[in-house]
Coordinates of C-alpha atoms and ligand atoms in Angstrom, one line a residue:
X56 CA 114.2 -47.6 201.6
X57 CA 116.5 -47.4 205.0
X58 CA 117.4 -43.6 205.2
X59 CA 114.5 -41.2 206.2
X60 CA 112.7 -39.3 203.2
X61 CA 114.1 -36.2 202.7
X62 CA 111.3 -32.9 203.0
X63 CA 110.6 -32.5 199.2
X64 CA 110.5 -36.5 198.4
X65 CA 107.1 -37.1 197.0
X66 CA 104.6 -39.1 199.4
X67 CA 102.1 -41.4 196.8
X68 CA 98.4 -42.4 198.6
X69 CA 96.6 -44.8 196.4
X70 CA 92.5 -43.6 197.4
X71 CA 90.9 -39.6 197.5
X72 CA 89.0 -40.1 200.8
X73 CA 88.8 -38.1 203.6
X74 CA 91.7 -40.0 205.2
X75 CA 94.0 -39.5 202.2
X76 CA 93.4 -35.8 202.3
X77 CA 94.4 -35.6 206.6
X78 CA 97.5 -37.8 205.6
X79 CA 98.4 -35.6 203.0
X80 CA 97.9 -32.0 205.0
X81 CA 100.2 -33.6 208.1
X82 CA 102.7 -34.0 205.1
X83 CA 103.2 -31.0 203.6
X84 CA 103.5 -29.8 207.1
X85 CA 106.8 -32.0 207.0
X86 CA 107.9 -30.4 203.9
X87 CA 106.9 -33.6 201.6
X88 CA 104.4 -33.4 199.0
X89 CA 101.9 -35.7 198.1
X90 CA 100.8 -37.5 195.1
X91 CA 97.4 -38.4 195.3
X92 CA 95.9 -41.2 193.0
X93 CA 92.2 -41.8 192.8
X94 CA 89.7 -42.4 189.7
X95 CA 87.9 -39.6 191.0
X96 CA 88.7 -35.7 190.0
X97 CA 87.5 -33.6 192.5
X98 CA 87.6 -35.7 195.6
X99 CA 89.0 -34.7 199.1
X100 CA 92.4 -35.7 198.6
X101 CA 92.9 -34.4 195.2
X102 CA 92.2 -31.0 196.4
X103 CA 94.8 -31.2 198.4
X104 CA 97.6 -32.9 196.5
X105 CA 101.2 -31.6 194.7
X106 CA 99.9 -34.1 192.1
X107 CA 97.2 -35.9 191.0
X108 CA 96.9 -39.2 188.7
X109 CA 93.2 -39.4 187.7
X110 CA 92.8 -43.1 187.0
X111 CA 91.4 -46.7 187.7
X112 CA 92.8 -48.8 190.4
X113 CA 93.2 -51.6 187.6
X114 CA 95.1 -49.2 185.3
X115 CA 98.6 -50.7 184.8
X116 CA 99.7 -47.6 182.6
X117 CA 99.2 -45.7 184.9
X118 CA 99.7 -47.3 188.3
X119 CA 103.2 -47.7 186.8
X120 CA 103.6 -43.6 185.9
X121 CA 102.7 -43.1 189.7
X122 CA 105.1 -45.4 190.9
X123 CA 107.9 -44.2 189.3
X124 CA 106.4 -40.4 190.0
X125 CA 106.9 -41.3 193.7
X126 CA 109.4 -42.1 196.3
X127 CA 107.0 -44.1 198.7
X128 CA 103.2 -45.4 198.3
X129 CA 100.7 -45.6 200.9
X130 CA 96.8 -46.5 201.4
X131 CA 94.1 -44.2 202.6
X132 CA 91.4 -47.3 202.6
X133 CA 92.7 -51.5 203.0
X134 CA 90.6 -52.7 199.8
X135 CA 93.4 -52.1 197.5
X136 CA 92.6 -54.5 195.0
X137 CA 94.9 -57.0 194.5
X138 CA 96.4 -56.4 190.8
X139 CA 97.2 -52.9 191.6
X140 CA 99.3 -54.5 194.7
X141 CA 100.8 -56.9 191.8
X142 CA 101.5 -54.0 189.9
X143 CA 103.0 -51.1 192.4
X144 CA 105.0 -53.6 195.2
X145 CA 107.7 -54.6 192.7
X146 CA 108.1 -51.0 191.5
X147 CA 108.2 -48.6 194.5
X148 CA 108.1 -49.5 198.3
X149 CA 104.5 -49.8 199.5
X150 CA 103.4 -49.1 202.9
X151 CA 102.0 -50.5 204.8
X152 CA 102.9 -53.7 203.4
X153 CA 101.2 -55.9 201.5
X154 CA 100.2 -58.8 204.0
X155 CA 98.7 -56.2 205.8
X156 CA 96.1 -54.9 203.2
X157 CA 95.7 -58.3 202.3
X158 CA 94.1 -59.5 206.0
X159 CA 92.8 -56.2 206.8
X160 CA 90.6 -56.8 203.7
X161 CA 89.3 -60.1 204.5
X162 CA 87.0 -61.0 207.7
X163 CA 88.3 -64.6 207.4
X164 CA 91.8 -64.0 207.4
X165 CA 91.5 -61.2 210.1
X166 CA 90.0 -63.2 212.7
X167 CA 92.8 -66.3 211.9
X168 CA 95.3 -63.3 212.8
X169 CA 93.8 -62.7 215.9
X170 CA 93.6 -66.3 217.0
X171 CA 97.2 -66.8 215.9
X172 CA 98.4 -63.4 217.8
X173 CA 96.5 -64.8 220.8
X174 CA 94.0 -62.0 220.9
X175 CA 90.7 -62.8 222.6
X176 CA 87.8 -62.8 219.7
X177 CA 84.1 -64.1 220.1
X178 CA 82.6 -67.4 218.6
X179 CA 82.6 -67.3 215.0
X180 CA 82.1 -69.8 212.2
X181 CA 82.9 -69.5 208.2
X182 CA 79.7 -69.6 206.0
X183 CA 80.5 -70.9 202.8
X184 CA 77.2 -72.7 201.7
X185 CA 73.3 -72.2 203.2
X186 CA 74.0 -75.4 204.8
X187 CA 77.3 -74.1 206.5
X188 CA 74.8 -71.6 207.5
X189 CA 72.5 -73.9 209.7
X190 CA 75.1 -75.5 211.0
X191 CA 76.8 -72.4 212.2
X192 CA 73.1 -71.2 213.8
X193 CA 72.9 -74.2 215.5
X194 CA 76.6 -74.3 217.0
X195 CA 76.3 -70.1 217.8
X196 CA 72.7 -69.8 218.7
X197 CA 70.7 -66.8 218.0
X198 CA 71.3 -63.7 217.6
X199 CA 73.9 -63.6 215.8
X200 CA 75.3 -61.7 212.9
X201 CA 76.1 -62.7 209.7
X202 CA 78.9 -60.6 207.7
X203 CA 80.6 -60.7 204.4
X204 CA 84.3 -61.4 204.1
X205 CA 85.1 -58.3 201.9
X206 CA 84.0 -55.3 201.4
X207 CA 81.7 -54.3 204.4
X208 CA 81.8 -51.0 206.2
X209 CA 79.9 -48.7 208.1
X210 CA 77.3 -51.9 208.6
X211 CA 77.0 -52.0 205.3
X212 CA 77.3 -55.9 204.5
X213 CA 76.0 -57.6 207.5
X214 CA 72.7 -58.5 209.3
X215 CA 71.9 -59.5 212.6
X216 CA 69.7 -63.0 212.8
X217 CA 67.2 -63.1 215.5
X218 CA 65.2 -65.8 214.3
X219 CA 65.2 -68.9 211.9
X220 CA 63.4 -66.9 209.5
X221 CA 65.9 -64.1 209.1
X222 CA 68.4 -66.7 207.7
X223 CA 66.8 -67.0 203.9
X224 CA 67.2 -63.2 203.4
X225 CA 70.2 -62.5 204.9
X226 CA 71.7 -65.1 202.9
X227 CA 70.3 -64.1 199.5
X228 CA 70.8 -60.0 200.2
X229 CA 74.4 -60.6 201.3
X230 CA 77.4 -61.1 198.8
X231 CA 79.9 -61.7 198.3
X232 CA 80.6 -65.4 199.4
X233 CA 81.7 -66.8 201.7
X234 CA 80.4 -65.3 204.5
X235 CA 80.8 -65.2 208.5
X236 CA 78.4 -65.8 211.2
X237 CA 79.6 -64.6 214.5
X238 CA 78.1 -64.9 217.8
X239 CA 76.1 -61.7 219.1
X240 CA 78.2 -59.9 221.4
X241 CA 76.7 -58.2 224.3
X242 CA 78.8 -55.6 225.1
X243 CA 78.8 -52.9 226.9
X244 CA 81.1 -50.4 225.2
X245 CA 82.8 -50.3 221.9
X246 CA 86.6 -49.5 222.5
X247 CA 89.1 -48.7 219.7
X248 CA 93.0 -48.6 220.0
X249 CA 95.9 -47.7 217.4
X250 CA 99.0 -48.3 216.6
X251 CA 102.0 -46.8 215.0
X252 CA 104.6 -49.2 213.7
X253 CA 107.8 -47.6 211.8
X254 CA 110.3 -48.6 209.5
X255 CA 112.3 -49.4 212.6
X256 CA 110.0 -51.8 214.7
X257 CA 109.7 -49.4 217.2
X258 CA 105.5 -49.4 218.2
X259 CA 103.6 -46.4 219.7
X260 CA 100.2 -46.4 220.7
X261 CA 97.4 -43.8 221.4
X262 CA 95.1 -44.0 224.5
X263 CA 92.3 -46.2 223.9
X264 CA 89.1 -44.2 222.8
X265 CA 85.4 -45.1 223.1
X266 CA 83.1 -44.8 220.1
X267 CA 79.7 -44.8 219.8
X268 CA 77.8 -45.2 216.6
X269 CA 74.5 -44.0 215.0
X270 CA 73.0 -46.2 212.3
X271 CA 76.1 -48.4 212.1
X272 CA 78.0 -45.2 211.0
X273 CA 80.6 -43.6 213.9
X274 CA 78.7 -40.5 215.6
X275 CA 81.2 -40.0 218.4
X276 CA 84.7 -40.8 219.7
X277 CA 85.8 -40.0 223.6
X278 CA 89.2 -40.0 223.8
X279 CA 90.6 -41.4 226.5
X280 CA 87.8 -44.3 226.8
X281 CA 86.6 -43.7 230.7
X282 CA 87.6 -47.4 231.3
X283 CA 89.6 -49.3 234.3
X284 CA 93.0 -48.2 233.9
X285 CA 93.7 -52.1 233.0
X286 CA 90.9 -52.2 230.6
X287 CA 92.9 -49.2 228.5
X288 CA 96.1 -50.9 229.2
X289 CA 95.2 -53.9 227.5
X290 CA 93.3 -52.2 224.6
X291 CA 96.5 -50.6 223.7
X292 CA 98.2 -53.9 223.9
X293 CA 96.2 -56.0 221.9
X294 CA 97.1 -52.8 219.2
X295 CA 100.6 -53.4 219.9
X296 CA 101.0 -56.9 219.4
X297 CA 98.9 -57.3 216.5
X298 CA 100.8 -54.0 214.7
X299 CA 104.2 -56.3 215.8
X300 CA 103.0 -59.5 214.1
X301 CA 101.6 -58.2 211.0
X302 CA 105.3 -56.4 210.6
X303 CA 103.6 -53.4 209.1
X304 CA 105.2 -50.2 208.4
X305 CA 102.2 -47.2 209.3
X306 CA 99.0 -47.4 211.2
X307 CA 96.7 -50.3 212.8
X308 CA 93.4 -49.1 214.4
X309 CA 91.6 -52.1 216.3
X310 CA 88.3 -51.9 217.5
X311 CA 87.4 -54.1 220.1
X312 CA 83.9 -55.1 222.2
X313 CA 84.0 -54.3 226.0
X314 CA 81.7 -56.9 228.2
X315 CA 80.6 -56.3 231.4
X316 CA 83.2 -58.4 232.9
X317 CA 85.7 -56.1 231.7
X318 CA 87.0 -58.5 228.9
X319 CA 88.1 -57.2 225.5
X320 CA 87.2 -58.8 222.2
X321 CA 89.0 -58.1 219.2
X322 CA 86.6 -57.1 216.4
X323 CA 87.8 -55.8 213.5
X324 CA 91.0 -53.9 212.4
X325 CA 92.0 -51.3 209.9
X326 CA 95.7 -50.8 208.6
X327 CA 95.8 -47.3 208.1
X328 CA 94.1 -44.1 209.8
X329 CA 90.9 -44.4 211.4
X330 CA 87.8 -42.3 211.9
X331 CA 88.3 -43.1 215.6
X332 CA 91.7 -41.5 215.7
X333 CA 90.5 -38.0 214.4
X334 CA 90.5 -36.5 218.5
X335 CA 94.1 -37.2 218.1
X336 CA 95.2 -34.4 215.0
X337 CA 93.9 -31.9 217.5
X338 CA 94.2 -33.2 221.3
X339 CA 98.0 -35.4 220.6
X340 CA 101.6 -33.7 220.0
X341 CA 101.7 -36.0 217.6
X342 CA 98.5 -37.0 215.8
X343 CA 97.3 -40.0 213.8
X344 CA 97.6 -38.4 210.2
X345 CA 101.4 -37.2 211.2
X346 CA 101.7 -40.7 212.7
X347 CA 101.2 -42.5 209.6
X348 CA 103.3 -40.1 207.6
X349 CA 106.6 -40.3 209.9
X350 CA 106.1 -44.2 209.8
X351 CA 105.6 -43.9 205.5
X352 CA 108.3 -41.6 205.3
X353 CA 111.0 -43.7 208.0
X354 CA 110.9 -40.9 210.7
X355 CA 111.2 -41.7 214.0
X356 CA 107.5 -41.8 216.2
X357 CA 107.2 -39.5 219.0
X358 CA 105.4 -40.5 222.0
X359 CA 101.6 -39.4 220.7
X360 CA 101.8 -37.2 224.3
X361 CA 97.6 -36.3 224.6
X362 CA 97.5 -32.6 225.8
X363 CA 93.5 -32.8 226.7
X364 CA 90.7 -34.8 226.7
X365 CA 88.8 -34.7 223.7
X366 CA 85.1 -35.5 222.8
X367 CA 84.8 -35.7 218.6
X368 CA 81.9 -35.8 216.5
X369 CA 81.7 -36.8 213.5
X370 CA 79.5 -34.7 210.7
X371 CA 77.4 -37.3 209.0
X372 CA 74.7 -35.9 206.0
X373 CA 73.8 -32.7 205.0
X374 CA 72.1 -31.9 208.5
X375 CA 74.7 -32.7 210.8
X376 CA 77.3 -30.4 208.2
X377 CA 75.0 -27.5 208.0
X378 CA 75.9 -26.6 211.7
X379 CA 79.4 -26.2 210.3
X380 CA 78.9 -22.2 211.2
X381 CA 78.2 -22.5 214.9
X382 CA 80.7 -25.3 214.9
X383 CA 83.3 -23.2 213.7
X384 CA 82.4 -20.0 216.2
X385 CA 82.7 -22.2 219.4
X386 CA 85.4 -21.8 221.5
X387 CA 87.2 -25.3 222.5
X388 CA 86.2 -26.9 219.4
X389 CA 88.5 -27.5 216.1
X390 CA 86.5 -28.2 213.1
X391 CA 87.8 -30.5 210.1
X392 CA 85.6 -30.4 207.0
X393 CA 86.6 -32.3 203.9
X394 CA 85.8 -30.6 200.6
X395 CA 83.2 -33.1 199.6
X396 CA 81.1 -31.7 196.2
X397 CA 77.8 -33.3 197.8
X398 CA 76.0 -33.4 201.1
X399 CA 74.4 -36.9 200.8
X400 CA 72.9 -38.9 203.9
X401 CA 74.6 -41.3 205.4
X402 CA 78.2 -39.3 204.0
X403 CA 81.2 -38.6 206.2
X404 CA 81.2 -34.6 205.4
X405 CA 83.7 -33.1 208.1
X406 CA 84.1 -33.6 212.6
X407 CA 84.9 -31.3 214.9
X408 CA 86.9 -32.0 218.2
X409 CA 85.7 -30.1 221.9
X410 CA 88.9 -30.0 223.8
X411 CA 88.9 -30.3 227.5
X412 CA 91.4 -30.4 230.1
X413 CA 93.5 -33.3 230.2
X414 CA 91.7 -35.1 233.1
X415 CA 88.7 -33.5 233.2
X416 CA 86.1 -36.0 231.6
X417 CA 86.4 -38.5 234.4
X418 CA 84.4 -36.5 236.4
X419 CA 82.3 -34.9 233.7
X420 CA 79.3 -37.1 233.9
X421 CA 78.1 -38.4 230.4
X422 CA 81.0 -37.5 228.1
X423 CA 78.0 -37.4 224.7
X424 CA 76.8 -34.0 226.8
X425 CA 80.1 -32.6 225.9
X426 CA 80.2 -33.5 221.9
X427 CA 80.5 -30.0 219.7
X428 CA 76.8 -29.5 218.3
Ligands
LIG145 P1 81.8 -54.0 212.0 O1 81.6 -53.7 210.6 O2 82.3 -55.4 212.3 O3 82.7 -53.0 212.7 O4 80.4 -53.9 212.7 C1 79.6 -52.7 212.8 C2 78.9 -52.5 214.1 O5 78.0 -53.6 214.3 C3 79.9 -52.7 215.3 O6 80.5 -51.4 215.6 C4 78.9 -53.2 216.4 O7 78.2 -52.1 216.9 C5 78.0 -54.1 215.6 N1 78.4 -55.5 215.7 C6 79.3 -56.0 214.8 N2 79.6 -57.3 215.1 C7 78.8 -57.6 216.2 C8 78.7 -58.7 217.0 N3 79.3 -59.9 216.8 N4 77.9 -58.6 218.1 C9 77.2 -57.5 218.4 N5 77.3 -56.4 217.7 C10 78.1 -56.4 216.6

């Protein structure tokens, strides 16, 4: 695929998330439609879609129906499984990119990417065996935390060790194998960073943003980060250079620890949208979701250009989304709500943005006064 699609071509995203469903709205506004492939009927992205393929991920029927119903396919979450990779690459250009989803879904290989990109990451050690275990204790210290490879989000798959005893039920409760230990990281603020890579080469990158999280789960995002102007610099670089090196063709969110010193880690990264890029639909010219599309459809990537400062909260359980009413009265906020059939804790049910005059949260005090509630 060299040319850019033409308005009408037919966008595939393989997943019905909440992610999938932003993509797909920033699409149509681009005049492409969206073919949305999931295993589950009435999930966000479905409601949204041109078309719809209800089916498995390991369904080579019908992974091969979408492919040829589609001009382009991309992701809306990185644990694509690996067959349905094997079955859609050869058919129908897949973005973005299969070396991508393949480290994004691996801790292992992730942090190997960072060393070889030169980014800075914290002690860590592979766990393969309970023995590997001890011996990564005893090189790391305590605390620490001990994560599986695959399949962990949200905090779901990981426990932090603060004692020998911790180590025998960590390692049972946690699968599957192998696993990492890495070093307890005392930071001081978690920053995240994205980047747009198109068909091209050609990189952009949104300000850096500062998260903070409630029960492992993001609560809120402040966008930009209220960091030395160095600290956000570098953030954005890291982004950049990773986005370069992997060669991918979409998005890369990276989120990274802050220390005290003012030193970035690189923690983990996602290749596709990310929850922490949600300010941007609403505070950017350009937001992530229309990002991703222009890169999957070979358009060219405007600067992201932020127009204000933005606070964004996310809207997590069935107490947090029944304020949708106020949220959607107040002035200054933009509310996003995703269509999902049930309210369950822990969920990801909607956010809602407070804009705020470019420039204005540096001397706002503590940005989480200003999150819509
Ligand atoms: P992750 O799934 O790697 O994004 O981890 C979820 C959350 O756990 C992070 O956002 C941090 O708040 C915390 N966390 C993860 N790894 C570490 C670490 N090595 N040191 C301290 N906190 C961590």
């Amino acid at each position: 695929m060299t040319s850019p699609l033409a308005p009408g071509s037919t966008i595939g995203i393989l997943g019905g998330g909440q992610l999938g469903r932003m993509s797909a709205l920033a699409a149509a506004r681009l005049g492409y439609r969206c073919h949305v492939y999931a295993p589950e009927a009435d999930s966000p992205g479905m409601q949204v879609a041109a078309a719809r393929s209800v089916a498995g991920y390991e369904d080579a029927a019908a992974l091969s129906a979408f492919a040829a119903a589609v001009d382009v396919v991309t992701f809306e979450f990185e644990n694509v499984p690996a067959a349905t990779l094997d079955i859609l690459a050869p058919l129908v250009p897949c973005r973005p990119g299969v070396e991508a989803l393949r480290i994004g879904q691996d801790r292992l290989l992730e942090k190997r990417f960072f060393d070889s990109a030169g980014l800075p990451v914290g002690p860590w050690r592979e766990v393969a065996s309970r023995a590997d275990l001890e011996a990564a204790v005893a090189a790391l210290g305590l605390p620490a935390v001990l994560k599986t490879t695959r399949l962990g989000y949200d905090g779901r798959g990981q426990a932090v060790l603060r004692a020998p005893e911790d180590l025998d039920p960590a390692w049972e409760r946690l699968a599957p194998r192998p696993l990492i230990l890495e070093a307890f990281i005392p930071f001081e603020r978690e920053i995240s960073a994205i980047a747009a890579r198109g068909a091209d080469g050609a990189v952009v990158t949104f300000d850096a943003t500062e998260n903070r999280h409630h029960h492992h789960i993001l609560d809120l995002s402040i966008a930009p980060a209220q960091v030395p102007a160095e600290v956000a610099s570098a953030a954005r670089a890291h982004v950049a250079r990773l986005a370069d090196g992997l060669g991918l063709v979409g998005l890369l969110a990276l989120e990274m620890f802050l220390l005290p010193d003012g030193r970035l880690l690189a923690n983990e990264m996602a290749p596709r949208p990310h929850n922490s890029g949600h300010w941007t639909m609403d505070a950017c010219l350009c937001g992530q979701f229309e990002m991703h599309v222009r890169a999957v459809a070979g358009l060219p990537l405007p600067d992201p250009a932020r127009h204000h400062d933005a606070v964004m909260k996310n809207l997590v359980g069935p107490e947090s989304y029944a304020r949708w009413p106020d949220l959607a009265a107040q002035p200054g906020v933009a509310l996003h709500l995703y269509g999902k059939s049930e309210a369950r804790d822990g969920r990801k049910l909607g956010h809602a943005t407070r804009l705020l005059a470019k420039g204005s949260l540096a001397s706002a005090g503590d940005p989480a006064a200003l999150a819509p509630v």
